[in-house]
mmCIF file of C-alpha atoms in Angstrom:
data_model
loop_
_atom_site.group_PDB
_atom_site.id
_atom_site.type_symbol
_atom_site.label_atom_id
_atom_site.label_comp_id
_atom_site.label_asym_id
_atom_site.label_seq_id
_atom_site.Cartn_x
_atom_site.Cartn_y
_atom_site.Cartn_z
ATOM 1 C CA MET A 1275 109.710 149.243 140.244
ATOM 2 C CA TYR A 1276 112.366 146.536 140.255
ATOM 3 C CA GLU A 1277 111.408 142.907 140.730
ATOM 4 C CA ILE A 1278 114.016 140.803 142.493
ATOM 5 C CA GLN A 1279 115.212 137.949 140.321
ATOM 6 C CA LYS A 1280 115.042 135.083 142.833
ATOM 7 C CA GLU A 1281 117.234 132.711 140.828
ATOM 8 C CA ALA A 1282 120.044 135.225 140.428
ATOM 9 C CA LEU A 1283 119.791 136.312 144.071
ATOM 10 C CA SER A 1284 119.891 132.735 145.335
ATOM 11 C CA ASN A 1285 122.885 131.918 143.111
ATOM 12 C CA ARG A 1286 124.819 134.932 144.424
ATOM 13 C CA ILE A 1287 124.006 134.035 148.035
ATOM 14 C CA LYS A 1288 125.105 130.431 147.476
ATOM 15 C CA SER A 1289 128.305 131.497 145.728
ATOM 16 C CA GLN A 1290 129.232 133.952 148.495
ATOM 17 C CA ARG A 1291 128.477 131.394 151.213
ATOM 18 C CA LYS A 1292 130.740 128.861 149.540
ATOM 19 C CA SER A 1293 133.517 131.415 149.062
ATOM 20 C CA LYS A 1294 133.358 132.100 152.807
ATOM 21 C CA GLY A 1295 133.669 128.373 153.501
ATOM 22 C CA LEU A 1296 130.335 128.186 155.320
ATOM 23 C CA THR A 1297 127.903 125.315 155.280
ATOM 24 C CA GLN A 1298 124.216 126.061 154.873
ATOM 25 C CA GLU A 1299 123.733 125.221 158.546
ATOM 26 C CA GLN A 1300 126.468 127.634 159.642
ATOM 27 C CA ALA A 1301 125.103 130.402 157.432
ATOM 28 C CA ALA A 1302 121.567 129.933 158.763
ATOM 29 C CA GLU A 1303 122.809 130.024 162.357
ATOM 30 C CA GLN A 1304 124.850 133.188 161.807
ATOM 31 C CA ILE A 1305 121.957 134.867 160.009
ATOM 32 C CA GLY A 1306 119.529 133.847 162.734
ATOM 33 C CA ILE A 1307 117.048 131.888 160.643
ATOM 34 C CA THR A 1308 116.188 128.207 160.498
ATOM 35 C CA TYR A 1309 118.102 125.856 158.276
ATOM 36 C CA GLY A 1310 114.883 125.144 156.353
ATOM 37 C CA SER A 1311 114.301 128.834 155.658
ATOM 38 C CA TYR A 1312 117.882 129.290 154.520
ATOM 39 C CA VAL A 1313 117.661 126.338 152.125
ATOM 40 C CA LYS A 1314 114.457 127.778 150.641
ATOM 41 C CA ILE A 1315 116.208 131.119 150.059
ATOM 42 C CA GLU A 1316 119.263 129.487 148.515
ATOM 43 C CA ASN A 1317 117.108 127.303 146.254
ATOM 44 C CA ALA A 1318 114.940 130.250 145.127
ATOM 45 C CA PHE A 1319 111.746 128.940 146.730
ATOM 46 C CA GLN A 1320 111.544 131.941 149.075
ATOM 47 C CA THR A 1321 112.672 135.555 148.847
ATOM 48 C CA PRO A 1322 114.215 136.878 152.058
ATOM 49 C CA SER A 1323 112.691 139.877 153.813
ATOM 50 C CA LEU A 1324 114.692 143.093 153.597
ATOM 51 C CA ALA A 1325 115.838 142.650 157.201
ATOM 52 C CA THR A 1326 116.985 139.091 156.500
ATOM 53 C CA LEU A 1327 118.677 140.183 153.281
ATOM 54 C CA ALA A 1328 120.577 142.865 155.202
ATOM 55 C CA THR A 1329 121.740 140.265 157.720
ATOM 56 C CA ILE A 1330 122.723 137.846 154.957
ATOM 57 C CA SER A 1331 124.815 140.562 153.332
ATOM 58 C CA GLN A 1332 126.542 141.319 156.660
ATOM 59 C CA VAL A 1333 127.291 137.662 157.359
ATOM 60 C CA LEU A 1334 128.584 137.083 153.831
ATOM 61 C CA GLY A 1335 130.536 140.348 153.703
ATOM 62 C CA ILE A 1336 128.873 141.700 150.567
ATOM 63 C CA SER A 1337 126.506 144.606 150.045
ATOM 64 C CA SER A 1338 122.788 143.991 149.660
ATOM 65 C CA ASP A 1339 122.979 145.807 146.313
ATOM 66 C CA MET A 1340 125.575 143.328 145.039
ATOM 67 C CA LEU A 1341 123.414 140.406 146.155
ATOM 68 C CA ILE A 1342 120.311 141.823 144.464
ATOM 69 C CA PHE A 1343 121.766 143.377 141.316
ATOM 70 C CA GLY A 1344 125.099 141.597 140.869
ATOM 71 C CA PRO A 1345 128.376 143.066 139.695
#
């Protein structure tokens, strides 16, 4: 079983958000979660649910696999 590396996941999410030119507030709104929840995900304090991860990947235009495992 694979354990998600929260630090790496959060860094990839943050990097993709910035490359899309989104603020944390804009990303949270588009994903449909609170700003506080988004910040916790991006700072590796919280791991997103699979449903939230799927939405994050859609909003950021990157596959869930790339967010979890990297290039």
